[in-house]
Structures are given as structure tokens and as C-alpha cells.
């Protein structure tokens, strides 16, 4: 049975032709009589709205017709379902009769099958017709919605104000035109020439020591006695017992004390970062020796600047620093950023491998949490310092580890590496770190960095009995009242 085609519903071309004619007439009219043009545009807008309303009414009627046809189709489907159910039931009854019962003749079965097939073909044809009508109706309604949206935008747009026509000026005799001045030649710019930079880059405007005078004052303080050492403890979780210290460089210029974020750019411009690392490591060794004399097992770590790795002889000087005091083995720890550990060349890796067992290694300043515990353990790294914000805040896909954070801490511990959460400044962050099984933490919530006294740094290695206990290095932080939430998390 051939499926009949539905009537095609599409936008008519007459309104578009009238609109084009109106535009061709209104453009010259707007130049001659603006007020008349505004009135004509308003009239066309009213006529267009009336035509649009008429078409929408037609579509509403067509939609009602389609809904009625769909209702008729549903009734036929119900009737077909009833016929099919009756046919199936009759066949099942015939199969359940006794062996001696008579079966219906083949002609009756064929007649029922033909009737069934005819009903299916009829329903299929009507479904095809209705589907075509619905598709065309949807396309036309979508186009009408676009026309309505454009008309609304045009109605909301401000209409051009009529420009008053100026009165004609009286005709006056024109003076004789003067001779045109000779054309002047435009100056040609000299060709640009690229000159290679031979000086150091200028300081950033946000630097505290942007001018040369301020930078000279900072260098003078660095060469003098302005370099100070502050210690901040690293504690265990949840016991908060001090197990290590981190040495932080501070530079005192006048009455102000600056952190490395402020004076390191100036030292980098003047090539003094390696000198800073050498002086800090000497003081770290002195502090570690002082702690050993007091019977403390805590180690002291210091974060090197990446530039010192490329300084000739710097890594060899680390070996000489520890060889002068064998008792400092494992008590002096150096930290390098994640980018430096990933970009070590063969010579640097060999020199650092020769220091294993005498100097501890730490990886800090990570740019992502995609750690390879096995590779880190092969480098001799025993600690990984990660900011608490990276552990407790949502991360980008590039910085997120391949496994869960709890599993990351476990895999690091399985390789003999302990995770240290740094920058813990709020007490509410501590229970979350405990939930992640972070073993070590560091931050202002436990203890703020404190300056080391000058007599501790000036003590010689051959000094006699250790000095009496002093407040420097800072003692273990006093017990603090912990929130009840922390107690419940540990009890669970």
C-alpha cells in the first residue's frame, strides 16, 4: 500500500516580497521625508503583526486537526490490539483442544492473517503521514518563533529621530579659488633596528626594592649582618609532637624584616642566590649541631634556590660540609622544588646520589600531585612537602593525582616517604588532614617561625658543654584545646 504524502506547510513568499518592496520605497522616503518614513514603518509593523497573528491562528487550527487525527489513530491502534489479542487467544484455544477435535480450515487462518496484515499496513501508512505533518509543523513553528523574536527586537530598538531640514542658504558669489600650496613630503621614519639586550632585566614595579638605591641598600644589608635565620617546627598528626625544623631566611634592612619572596628577586638580579644558600647551610649545620648537643633528634631542613644547582662546585661543597661533622649525618636536610628534581642532568643526579645517607632530601614547591613514589625513593627523597591548599581544595585535571589522596599518602608511605602538609593556618584544616592520614604538618596554627639567637649561631663546633636550654630553637608548641569534631574524627 502506497503511503500518501502530507500537505507541505511552508512560509509564503508574498509577505517577503512586500517587505522587500517596502524597504526599496522607504529608504528614499526616509531621506526626503523622515516623518513620513517613520509613519510608514509603524504602519508596516502593524500590518506585519496582523499577518503574523493570522498565520499563528492558522497554525493553531492545523494543530487541532493534527491532534484529532492522532486521536483517531490511537483508537485504531486500540482496535488493532484487541483484534490481535482475540486472534492469539483463539489460536491458543485451538492448540489446547483434544486430539480428536477438528481444527479450523486453512482458508480461515489465511483470511485472518490477511486481515491482520491489512490492518498493520493501514496503521503504518497513517503513522507515516502523521510523522511528516508533525515534522513540517515543528519546522514552521520554529521559523515563526524566530520571526517573532526579530520583531520584538525591532520593536524594542529606538527609532531614528527625524532630522529637521535646514533652511536653504542664500546663494553667494564664490571667491576665486586660490592656488593650491605645493604638496609637502611626509617625513619618512628611519628603519627600525633590533639591538640585543646586554643589561639585566629591569625590576618589576611591584618590587619593594625597585630602584637602584633601594637594591644597593638591600645588598649592603645582605653582605653585612642583616641575614637572620628563623625556625618553624614540623609536627606529627594528631599528636603534634615536634620532629623537625625548617630554616627560613629573613633579611633585616633597617628596622624592617623581609621574607624571601621580597628580597630574592633582587639577589637573583645581582647573582647572589648561591651565596645566600651557602651562608644558610652553614648556619643550618650549626643549628643541627646545637640540637644534637641538647639531645634533640630533630633535623633541620632548608629549601635551596634552583640556581644553586648550576653553580660549579656547589654540590661538592655540600659533601665537604657534612664530612667536617660526621655527627650531622641525616640531621641536615636540603629541599629542592619538584621542577628541579624532574630536570636533573646526569652530573647533578650523580652528585646528589653521592650525598645519600649523609644529607636528607626533600621535595617541596610542587606544581602538581602526580608523584611517582618509586622514582622519588630511588632519588633518596624521604619527605614530600605539599601546601595544605593543594590537599584540601579542588584541583585542576592537570594537577590532580591519578589516584585518590588517601591512596597517594599510603603509596608514599609504602615507599618510605612521608607527606608534610605546609601552610596550615586554620584549626579547622587539621581534622581534614587527619582524615587524609597526613603524618606531618607545618604552619602557623602549630607554631609561628621564631628567630634563632645570635649566640646559638656564633657557637663554635668545639664549644664545651652545651648551653642551658634556651627559647631558641623554639620548643614544642604547648597543648591546645582541640575542637570536639577533631576528637570524634580520631575516635572513629
GROMACS .gro file of C-alpha atoms in nm:
model
  492
    1UNK     CA    1   0.000   0.000   0.000
    2UNK     CA    2   0.147   0.332  -0.106
    3UNK     CA    3   0.180   0.590   0.167
    4UNK     CA    4   0.010   0.920   0.069
    5UNK     CA    5   0.214   1.237   0.106
    6UNK     CA    6   0.107   1.502   0.351
    7UNK     CA    7   0.047   1.858   0.251
    8UNK     CA    8   0.361   2.067   0.279
    9UNK     CA    9   0.337   2.363   0.513
   10UNK     CA   10   0.594   2.635   0.443
   11UNK     CA   11   0.623   3.013   0.474
   12UNK     CA   12   0.456   3.203   0.195
   13UNK     CA   13   0.658   3.429  -0.032
   14UNK     CA   14   0.410   3.718  -0.058
   15UNK     CA   15   0.499   3.887   0.276
   16UNK     CA   16   0.867   3.870   0.194
   17UNK     CA   17   0.812   4.029  -0.148
   18UNK     CA   18   0.600   4.306   0.007
   19UNK     CA   19   0.868   4.364   0.270
   20UNK     CA   20   1.139   4.397   0.003
   21UNK     CA   21   0.924   4.645  -0.192
   22UNK     CA   22   0.860   4.840   0.129
   23UNK     CA   23   1.234   4.864   0.201
   24UNK     CA   24   1.303   4.988  -0.151
   25UNK     CA   25   1.034   5.254  -0.111
   26UNK     CA   26   1.111   5.355   0.249
   27UNK     CA   27   1.485   5.413   0.211
   28UNK     CA   28   1.447   5.703  -0.039
   29UNK     CA   29   1.142   5.827   0.155
   30UNK     CA   30   1.346   5.841   0.477
   31UNK     CA   31   1.600   6.067   0.311
   32UNK     CA   32   1.335   6.309   0.179
   33UNK     CA   33   1.055   6.299   0.440
   34UNK     CA   34   1.175   6.141   0.770
   35UNK     CA   35   0.839   6.184   0.945
   36UNK     CA   36   0.654   6.013   0.664
   37UNK     CA   37   0.909   5.731   0.673
   38UNK     CA   38   0.853   5.680   1.048
   39UNK     CA   39   0.478   5.668   0.994
   40UNK     CA   40   0.518   5.420   0.710
   41UNK     CA   41   0.740   5.196   0.920
   42UNK     CA   42   0.485   5.199   1.202
   43UNK     CA   43   0.208   5.109   0.958
   44UNK     CA   44   0.411   4.824   0.815
   45UNK     CA   45   0.484   4.697   1.165
   46UNK     CA   46   0.109   4.694   1.243
   47UNK     CA   47   0.030   4.515   0.917
   48UNK     CA   48   0.309   4.265   0.977
   49UNK     CA   49   0.179   4.196   1.327
   50UNK     CA   50  -0.171   4.139   1.192
   51UNK     CA   51  -0.041   3.898   0.927
   52UNK     CA   52   0.164   3.717   1.186
   53UNK     CA   53  -0.136   3.683   1.414
   54UNK     CA   54  -0.339   3.544   1.125
   55UNK     CA   55  -0.073   3.284   1.046
   56UNK     CA   56  -0.047   3.186   1.409
   57UNK     CA   57  -0.424   3.135   1.419
   58UNK     CA   58  -0.398   2.914   1.110
   59UNK     CA   59  -0.126   2.709   1.278
   60UNK     CA   60  -0.342   2.671   1.586
   61UNK     CA   61  -0.624   2.530   1.374
   62UNK     CA   62  -0.379   2.296   1.197
   63UNK     CA   63  -0.252   2.181   1.534
   64UNK     CA   64  -0.605   2.097   1.646
   65UNK     CA   65  -0.661   1.896   1.325
   66UNK     CA   66  -0.340   1.703   1.386
   67UNK     CA   67  -0.441   1.631   1.744
   68UNK     CA   68  -0.776   1.495   1.622
   69UNK     CA   69  -0.603   1.272   1.368
   70UNK     CA   70  -0.369   1.144   1.637
   71UNK     CA   71  -0.678   1.061   1.850
   72UNK     CA   72  -0.832   0.865   1.562
   73UNK     CA   73  -0.502   0.683   1.513
   74UNK     CA   74  -0.489   0.589   1.881
   75UNK     CA   75  -0.840   0.447   1.859
   76UNK     CA   76  -0.744   0.236   1.558
   77UNK     CA   77  -0.437   0.112   1.741
   78UNK     CA   78  -0.654   0.007   2.034
   79UNK     CA   79  -0.888  -0.173   1.796
   80UNK     CA   80  -0.595  -0.346   1.625
   81UNK     CA   81  -0.460  -0.453   1.964
   82UNK     CA   82  -0.798  -0.604   2.052
   83UNK     CA   83  -0.814  -0.795   1.722
   84UNK     CA   84  -0.461  -0.926   1.772
   85UNK     CA   85  -0.539  -1.038   2.128
   86UNK     CA   86  -0.851  -1.220   2.009
   87UNK     CA   87  -0.658  -1.393   1.731
   88UNK     CA   88  -0.385  -1.509   1.969
   89UNK     CA   89  -0.641  -1.633   2.220
   90UNK     CA   90  -0.830  -1.830   1.956
   91UNK     CA   91  -0.510  -1.999   1.837
   92UNK     CA   92  -0.415  -2.090   2.191
   93UNK     CA   93  -0.758  -2.244   2.249
   94UNK     CA   94  -0.733  -2.447   1.928
   95UNK     CA   95  -0.395  -2.585   2.032
   96UNK     CA   96  -0.530  -2.682   2.376
   97UNK     CA   97  -0.822  -2.890   2.244
   98UNK     CA   98  -0.817  -3.262   2.243
   99UNK     CA   99  -0.654  -3.468   1.969
  100UNK     CA  100  -0.988  -3.566   1.820
  101UNK     CA  101  -1.120  -3.213   1.794
  102UNK     CA  102  -1.144  -3.061   1.449
  103UNK     CA  103  -0.906  -2.781   1.352
  104UNK     CA  104  -1.016  -2.471   1.157
  105UNK     CA  105  -0.957  -2.493   0.789
  106UNK     CA  106  -0.657  -2.330   0.628
  107UNK     CA  107  -0.876  -2.081   0.445
  108UNK     CA  108  -0.996  -1.926   0.772
  109UNK     CA  109  -0.640  -1.890   0.904
  110UNK     CA  110  -0.529  -1.727   0.582
  111UNK     CA  111  -0.822  -1.484   0.594
  112UNK     CA  112  -0.730  -1.382   0.949
  113UNK     CA  113  -0.366  -1.333   0.851
  114UNK     CA  114  -0.465  -1.119   0.552
  115UNK     CA  115  -0.690  -0.906   0.772
  116UNK     CA  116  -0.414  -0.866   1.025
  117UNK     CA  117  -0.159  -0.763   0.759
  118UNK     CA  118  -0.402  -0.512   0.608
  119UNK     CA  119  -0.460  -0.351   0.946
  120UNK     CA  120  -0.085  -0.324   1.007
  121UNK     CA  121  -0.027  -0.164   0.666
  122UNK     CA  122  -0.305   0.088   0.724
  123UNK     CA  123  -0.168   0.187   1.063
  124UNK     CA  124   0.185   0.214   0.920
  125UNK     CA  125   0.064   0.443   0.642
  126UNK     CA  126  -0.119   0.674   0.880
  127UNK     CA  127   0.179   0.685   1.114
  128UNK     CA  128   0.399   0.793   0.822
  129UNK     CA  129   0.153   1.068   0.727
  130UNK     CA  130   0.127   1.200   1.080
  131UNK     CA  131   0.506   1.194   1.132
  132UNK     CA  132   0.557   1.400   0.818
  133UNK     CA  133   0.292   1.652   0.927
  134UNK     CA  134   0.446   1.681   1.274
  135UNK     CA  135   0.797   1.740   1.134
  136UNK     CA  136   0.680   2.011   0.895
  137UNK     CA  137   0.469   2.173   1.163
  138UNK     CA  138   0.767   2.179   1.401
  139UNK     CA  139   0.986   2.340   1.134
  140UNK     CA  140   0.727   2.609   1.058
  141UNK     CA  141   0.670   2.684   1.429
  142UNK     CA  142   1.046   2.721   1.479
  143UNK     CA  143   1.069   2.967   1.190
  144UNK     CA  144   0.774   3.163   1.327
  145UNK     CA  145   0.939   3.179   1.670
  146UNK     CA  146   1.245   3.330   1.504
  147UNK     CA  147   1.028   3.587   1.323
  148UNK     CA  148   0.856   3.681   1.648
  149UNK     CA  149   1.191   3.724   1.826
  150UNK     CA  150   1.319   3.950   1.547
  151UNK     CA  151   1.002   4.161   1.557
  152UNK     CA  152   1.039   4.203   1.934
  153UNK     CA  153   1.398   4.318   1.895
  154UNK     CA  154   1.295   4.566   1.626
  155UNK     CA  155   1.009   4.697   1.841
  156UNK     CA  156   1.242   4.750   2.140
  157UNK     CA  157   1.511   4.921   1.932
  158UNK     CA  158   1.497   5.304   1.945
  159UNK     CA  159   1.352   5.450   1.627
  160UNK     CA  160   1.558   5.714   1.448
  161UNK     CA  161   1.462   6.067   1.525
  162UNK     CA  162   1.359   6.283   1.228
  163UNK     CA  163   1.630   6.519   1.118
  164UNK     CA  164   1.492   6.870   1.066
  165UNK     CA  165   1.559   7.009   0.724
  166UNK     CA  166   1.778   7.314   0.728
  167UNK     CA  167   1.660   7.628   0.551
  168UNK     CA  168   1.829   7.686   0.219
  169UNK     CA  169   2.113   7.934   0.240
  170UNK     CA  170   2.115   8.232   0.003
  171UNK     CA  171   2.336   8.192  -0.295
  172UNK     CA  172   2.651   8.398  -0.264
  173UNK     CA  173   2.920   8.453  -0.520
  174UNK     CA  174   3.219   8.234  -0.454
  175UNK     CA  175   3.563   8.392  -0.446
  176UNK     CA  176   3.817   8.283  -0.696
  177UNK     CA  177   3.998   7.972  -0.573
  178UNK     CA  178   4.347   8.035  -0.451
  179UNK     CA  179   4.636   7.847  -0.592
  180UNK     CA  180   4.686   7.519  -0.401
  181UNK     CA  181   5.001   7.507  -0.186
  182UNK     CA  182   5.276   7.281  -0.305
  183UNK     CA  183   5.243   6.930  -0.158
  184UNK     CA  184   5.470   6.869   0.136
  185UNK     CA  185   5.662   6.548   0.152
  186UNK     CA  186   5.589   6.344   0.462
  187UNK     CA  187   5.892   6.262   0.674
  188UNK     CA  188   5.994   5.901   0.637
  189UNK     CA  189   6.071   5.720   0.963
  190UNK     CA  190   6.416   5.560   0.977
  191UNK     CA  191   6.413   5.180   0.962
  192UNK     CA  192   6.395   5.004   1.299
  193UNK     CA  193   6.697   4.811   1.410
  194UNK     CA  194   6.687   4.536   1.668
  195UNK     CA  195   6.955   4.576   1.932
  196UNK     CA  196   7.029   4.274   2.152
  197UNK     CA  197   6.983   4.327   2.525
  198UNK     CA  198   7.311   4.336   2.712
  199UNK     CA  199   7.186   4.450   3.054
  200UNK     CA  200   6.994   4.274   3.326
  201UNK     CA  201   6.614   4.297   3.311
  202UNK     CA  202   6.463   4.587   3.496
  203UNK     CA  203   6.298   4.532   3.831
  204UNK     CA  204   5.929   4.479   3.845
  205UNK     CA  205   5.722   4.778   3.957
  206UNK     CA  206   5.572   4.573   4.240
  207UNK     CA  207   5.913   4.503   4.399
  208UNK     CA  208   5.986   4.676   4.727
  209UNK     CA  209   6.340   4.740   4.606
  210UNK     CA  210   6.268   4.854   4.251
  211UNK     CA  211   6.511   5.145   4.243
  212UNK     CA  212   6.889   5.108   4.231
  213UNK     CA  213   6.929   5.289   4.563
  214UNK     CA  214   6.692   5.050   4.743
  215UNK     CA  215   6.858   4.748   4.582
  216UNK     CA  216   7.202   4.876   4.690
  217UNK     CA  217   7.073   4.914   5.046
  218UNK     CA  218   6.944   4.556   5.040
  219UNK     CA  219   7.274   4.418   4.907
  220UNK     CA  220   7.462   4.610   5.174
  221UNK     CA  221   7.242   4.457   5.444
  222UNK     CA  222   7.292   4.112   5.292
  223UNK     CA  223   7.671   4.150   5.289
  224UNK     CA  224   7.662   4.277   5.645
  225UNK     CA  225   7.477   4.131   5.940
  226UNK     CA  226   7.126   4.158   5.803
  227UNK     CA  227   7.073   3.789   5.727
  228UNK     CA  228   6.876   3.614   6.001
  229UNK     CA  229   6.752   3.257   6.047
  230UNK     CA  230   6.402   3.171   6.163
  231UNK     CA  231   6.290   2.819   6.260
  232UNK     CA  232   5.942   2.674   6.220
  233UNK     CA  233   5.867   2.329   6.365
  234UNK     CA  234   5.725   2.031   6.178
  235UNK     CA  235   5.487   1.831   6.399
  236UNK     CA  236   5.322   1.491   6.381
  237UNK     CA  237   4.948   1.442   6.346
  238UNK     CA  238   4.748   1.407   6.556
  239UNK     CA  239   4.997   1.413   6.848
  240UNK     CA  240   5.155   1.749   6.742
  241UNK     CA  241   5.498   1.639   6.852
  242UNK     CA  242   5.794   1.829   6.705
  243UNK     CA  243   6.012   1.602   6.489
  244UNK     CA  244   6.193   1.851   6.265
  245UNK     CA  245   6.251   2.219   6.191
  246UNK     CA  246   6.266   2.421   5.872
  247UNK     CA  247   6.518   2.705   5.849
  248UNK     CA  248   6.371   3.017   5.687
  249UNK     CA  249   6.587   3.304   5.565
  250UNK     CA  250   6.496   3.658   5.669
  251UNK     CA  251   6.676   3.979   5.572
  252UNK     CA  252   6.672   4.276   5.806
  253UNK     CA  253   6.705   4.609   5.625
  254UNK     CA  254   6.690   4.893   5.873
  255UNK     CA  255   6.404   4.823   6.110
  256UNK     CA  256   6.210   4.604   5.867
  257UNK     CA  257   6.246   4.227   5.825
  258UNK     CA  258   6.169   4.085   5.478
  259UNK     CA  259   6.077   3.735   5.364
  260UNK     CA  260   6.247   3.562   5.068
  261UNK     CA  261   5.958   3.650   4.839
  262UNK     CA  262   6.064   4.014   4.871
  263UNK     CA  263   6.446   4.009   4.856
  264UNK     CA  264   6.510   3.701   4.640
  265UNK     CA  265   6.433   3.884   4.310
  266UNK     CA  266   6.699   4.143   4.397
  267UNK     CA  267   6.955   3.876   4.485
  268UNK     CA  268   6.877   3.694   4.160
  269UNK     CA  269   6.939   4.009   3.956
  270UNK     CA  270   7.276   4.052   4.126
  271UNK     CA  271   7.373   3.682   4.120
  272UNK     CA  272   7.381   3.638   4.498
  273UNK     CA  273   7.139   3.347   4.547
  274UNK     CA  274   7.418   3.089   4.570
  275UNK     CA  275   7.590   3.299   4.837
  276UNK     CA  276   7.261   3.301   5.028
  277UNK     CA  277   7.239   2.920   5.012
  278UNK     CA  278   7.599   2.875   5.126
  279UNK     CA  279   7.554   3.102   5.427
  280UNK     CA  280   7.222   2.945   5.521
  281UNK     CA  281   7.362   2.591   5.501
  282UNK     CA  282   7.649   2.686   5.731
  283UNK     CA  283   7.400   2.815   5.985
  284UNK     CA  284   7.176   2.511   5.940
  285UNK     CA  285   7.473   2.288   6.025
  286UNK     CA  286   7.540   2.498   6.335
  287UNK     CA  287   7.178   2.471   6.448
  288UNK     CA  288   7.173   2.094   6.387
  289UNK     CA  289   7.489   2.059   6.596
  290UNK     CA  290   7.329   2.268   6.871
  291UNK     CA  291   7.018   2.047   6.871
  292UNK     CA  292   7.234   1.736   6.891
  293UNK     CA  293   7.415   1.879   7.192
  294UNK     CA  294   7.082   1.929   7.364
  295UNK     CA  295   6.983   1.569   7.294
  296UNK     CA  296   6.711   1.651   7.040
  297UNK     CA  297   6.668   1.407   6.748
  298UNK     CA  298   6.508   1.674   6.529
  299UNK     CA  299   6.659   1.750   6.189
  300UNK     CA  300   6.682   2.091   6.018
  301UNK     CA  301   6.586   2.142   5.656
  302UNK     CA  302   6.646   2.431   5.417
  303UNK     CA  303   6.496   2.499   5.074
  304UNK     CA  304   6.765   2.564   4.813
  305UNK     CA  305   6.713   2.801   4.523
  306UNK     CA  306   6.713   2.626   4.184
  307UNK     CA  307   7.000   2.844   4.056
  308UNK     CA  308   7.248   2.691   4.302
  309UNK     CA  309   7.232   2.353   4.130
  310UNK     CA  310   7.401   2.505   3.825
  311UNK     CA  311   7.674   2.678   4.024
  312UNK     CA  312   8.008   2.495   3.969
  313UNK     CA  313   8.127   2.318   4.284
  314UNK     CA  314   7.818   2.391   4.493
  315UNK     CA  315   7.702   2.030   4.526
  316UNK     CA  316   8.057   1.916   4.607
  317UNK     CA  317   8.072   2.174   4.887
  318UNK     CA  318   7.772   2.003   5.047
  319UNK     CA  319   7.974   1.685   5.081
  320UNK     CA  320   8.259   1.876   5.248
  321UNK     CA  321   8.012   2.042   5.484
  322UNK     CA  322   7.892   1.706   5.616
  323UNK     CA  323   8.235   1.542   5.613
  324UNK     CA  324   8.362   1.802   5.859
  325UNK     CA  325   8.099   1.686   6.110
  326UNK     CA  326   8.011   1.317   6.078
  327UNK     CA  327   7.768   1.355   6.365
  328UNK     CA  328   7.547   1.567   6.137
  329UNK     CA  329   7.464   1.274   5.906
  330UNK     CA  330   7.090   1.282   5.844
  331UNK     CA  331   7.036   1.594   6.055
  332UNK     CA  332   7.090   1.842   5.770
  333UNK     CA  333   6.820   1.818   5.506
  334UNK     CA  334   6.803   2.009   5.178
  335UNK     CA  335   6.481   2.066   4.984
  336UNK     CA  336   6.450   2.119   4.610
  337UNK     CA  337   6.140   2.211   4.409
  338UNK     CA  338   5.958   1.949   4.205
  339UNK     CA  339   6.067   2.109   3.878
  340UNK     CA  340   6.435   2.079   3.978
  341UNK     CA  341   6.404   1.710   4.066
  342UNK     CA  342   6.243   1.643   3.729
  343UNK     CA  343   6.510   1.831   3.531
  344UNK     CA  344   6.830   1.697   3.690
  345UNK     CA  345   7.106   1.619   3.445
  346UNK     CA  346   7.339   1.321   3.478
  347UNK     CA  347   7.614   1.508   3.668
  348UNK     CA  348   7.374   1.663   3.918
  349UNK     CA  349   7.198   1.330   3.977
  350UNK     CA  350   7.534   1.157   4.038
  351UNK     CA  351   7.649   1.423   4.287
  352UNK     CA  352   7.322   1.406   4.479
  353UNK     CA  353   7.336   1.027   4.480
  354UNK     CA  354   7.680   1.050   4.645
  355UNK     CA  355   7.527   1.254   4.929
  356UNK     CA  356   7.265   0.992   5.018
  357UNK     CA  357   7.295   0.875   5.376
  358UNK     CA  358   7.479   1.191   5.481
  359UNK     CA  359   7.225   1.458   5.382
  360UNK     CA  360   6.850   1.414   5.374
  361UNK     CA  361   6.648   1.508   5.065
  362UNK     CA  362   6.304   1.668   5.050
  363UNK     CA  363   6.087   1.764   4.756
  364UNK     CA  364   5.882   2.083   4.803
  365UNK     CA  365   5.710   2.352   4.597
  366UNK     CA  366   5.516   2.101   4.382
  367UNK     CA  367   5.326   2.215   4.075
  368UNK     CA  368   5.106   1.903   4.066
  369UNK     CA  369   5.038   1.591   4.271
  370UNK     CA  370   5.136   1.335   4.007
  371UNK     CA  371   5.406   1.172   4.219
  372UNK     CA  372   5.592   0.852   4.138
  373UNK     CA  373   5.680   0.711   4.482
  374UNK     CA  374   5.924   0.455   4.341
  375UNK     CA  375   6.118   0.715   4.141
  376UNK     CA  376   6.125   0.953   4.438
  377UNK     CA  377   6.256   0.680   4.668
  378UNK     CA  378   6.530   0.599   4.417
  379UNK     CA  379   6.642   0.962   4.439
  380UNK     CA  380   6.672   0.928   4.818
  381UNK     CA  381   6.377   1.158   4.896
  382UNK     CA  382   6.231   1.091   5.239
  383UNK     CA  383   5.973   1.372   5.261
  384UNK     CA  384   5.739   1.549   5.020
  385UNK     CA  385   5.609   1.889   5.128
  386UNK     CA  386   5.274   1.993   4.982
  387UNK     CA  387   5.072   2.303   5.064
  388UNK     CA  388   4.756   2.228   5.258
  389UNK     CA  389   4.554   2.419   4.998
  390UNK     CA  390   4.652   2.163   4.732
  391UNK     CA  391   4.535   1.879   4.953
  392UNK     CA  392   4.207   2.027   5.074
  393UNK     CA  393   4.091   2.233   4.774
  394UNK     CA  394   3.964   2.109   4.436
  395UNK     CA  395   4.245   2.076   4.182
  396UNK     CA  396   4.262   2.112   3.806
  397UNK     CA  397   4.264   1.797   3.599
  398UNK     CA  398   4.631   1.850   3.513
  399UNK     CA  399   4.739   1.881   3.880
  400UNK     CA  400   4.514   1.607   4.017
  401UNK     CA  401   4.680   1.273   4.103
  402UNK     CA  402   4.584   0.956   3.921
  403UNK     CA  403   4.464   0.800   4.248
  404UNK     CA  404   4.273   0.926   4.549
  405UNK     CA  405   4.457   1.145   4.800
  406UNK     CA  406   4.422   0.882   5.074
  407UNK     CA  407   4.579   0.624   4.845
  408UNK     CA  408   4.852   0.873   4.747
  409UNK     CA  409   4.955   0.914   5.112
  410UNK     CA  410   4.955   0.537   5.155
  411UNK     CA  411   5.164   0.475   4.843
  412UNK     CA  412   5.419   0.735   4.953
  413UNK     CA  413   5.441   0.577   5.298
  414UNK     CA  414   5.484   0.233   5.140
  415UNK     CA  415   5.792   0.371   4.958
  416UNK     CA  416   5.933   0.519   5.280
  417UNK     CA  417   5.829   0.879   5.203
  418UNK     CA  418   5.634   1.091   5.449
  419UNK     CA  419   5.395   1.364   5.333
  420UNK     CA  420   5.419   1.704   5.505
  421UNK     CA  421   5.129   1.948   5.478
  422UNK     CA  422   5.266   2.304   5.484
  423UNK     CA  423   5.093   2.637   5.530
  424UNK     CA  424   4.833   2.510   5.778
  425UNK     CA  425   4.690   2.836   5.914
  426UNK     CA  426   4.343   2.733   6.037
  427UNK     CA  427   4.248   2.491   6.312
  428UNK     CA  428   3.957   2.363   6.101
  429UNK     CA  429   4.202   2.224   5.845
  430UNK     CA  430   4.368   1.990   6.095
  431UNK     CA  431   4.082   1.734   6.121
  432UNK     CA  432   4.060   1.717   5.741
  433UNK     CA  433   4.434   1.647   5.719
  434UNK     CA  434   4.397   1.376   5.982
  435UNK     CA  435   4.119   1.219   5.775
  436UNK     CA  436   4.363   1.202   5.482
  437UNK     CA  437   4.618   1.023   5.707
  438UNK     CA  438   4.875   1.301   5.657
  439UNK     CA  439   5.152   1.213   5.904
  440UNK     CA  440   5.329   1.552   5.934
  441UNK     CA  441   5.220   1.916   5.919
  442UNK     CA  442   5.368   2.263   5.942
  443UNK     CA  443   5.210   2.605   5.974
  444UNK     CA  444   5.114   2.896   6.190
  445UNK     CA  445   4.837   2.703   6.364
  446UNK     CA  446   5.105   2.490   6.535
  447UNK     CA  447   5.384   2.747   6.581
  448UNK     CA  448   5.494   3.062   6.403
  449UNK     CA  449   5.853   3.099   6.280
  450UNK     CA  450   6.087   3.231   6.550
  451UNK     CA  451   6.429   3.387   6.517
  452UNK     CA  452   6.738   3.196   6.628
  453UNK     CA  453   6.953   3.381   6.879
  454UNK     CA  454   7.287   3.510   6.761
  455UNK     CA  455   7.481   3.325   7.034
  456UNK     CA  456   7.349   2.993   6.901
  457UNK     CA  457   7.471   3.075   6.550
  458UNK     CA  458   7.808   3.201   6.672
  459UNK     CA  459   7.883   2.890   6.881
  460UNK     CA  460   8.191   2.704   6.757
  461UNK     CA  461   8.192   2.327   6.698
  462UNK     CA  462   8.446   2.275   6.979
  463UNK     CA  463   8.234   2.454   7.234
  464UNK     CA  464   8.235   2.286   7.572
  465UNK     CA  465   7.927   2.161   7.745
  466UNK     CA  466   7.604   2.256   7.572
  467UNK     CA  467   7.440   2.576   7.685
  468UNK     CA  468   7.138   2.565   7.913
  469UNK     CA  469   6.802   2.531   7.749
  470UNK     CA  470   6.701   2.849   7.569
  471UNK     CA  471   6.387   2.951   7.389
  472UNK     CA  472   6.569   2.909   7.056
  473UNK     CA  473   6.522   2.687   6.867
  474UNK     CA  474   6.154   2.712   6.951
  475UNK     CA  475   6.026   2.442   7.186
  476UNK     CA  476   5.738   2.216   7.116
  477UNK     CA  477   5.410   2.407   7.092
  478UNK     CA  478   5.202   2.398   7.411
  479UNK     CA  479   4.897   2.174   7.416
  480UNK     CA  480   4.599   2.339   7.257
  481UNK     CA  481   4.231   2.289   7.303
  482UNK     CA  482   4.110   2.086   7.011
  483UNK     CA  483   3.753   2.104   6.884
  484UNK     CA  484   3.514   1.825   6.967
  485UNK     CA  485   3.493   1.746   6.595
  486UNK     CA  486   3.865   1.658   6.599
  487UNK     CA  487   3.808   1.420   6.892
  488UNK     CA  488   3.521   1.248   6.713
  489UNK     CA  489   3.724   1.204   6.393
  490UNK     CA  490   4.013   1.040   6.580
  491UNK     CA  491   3.774   0.822   6.783
  492UNK     CA  492   3.609   0.700   6.462
   0.00000   0.00000   0.00000
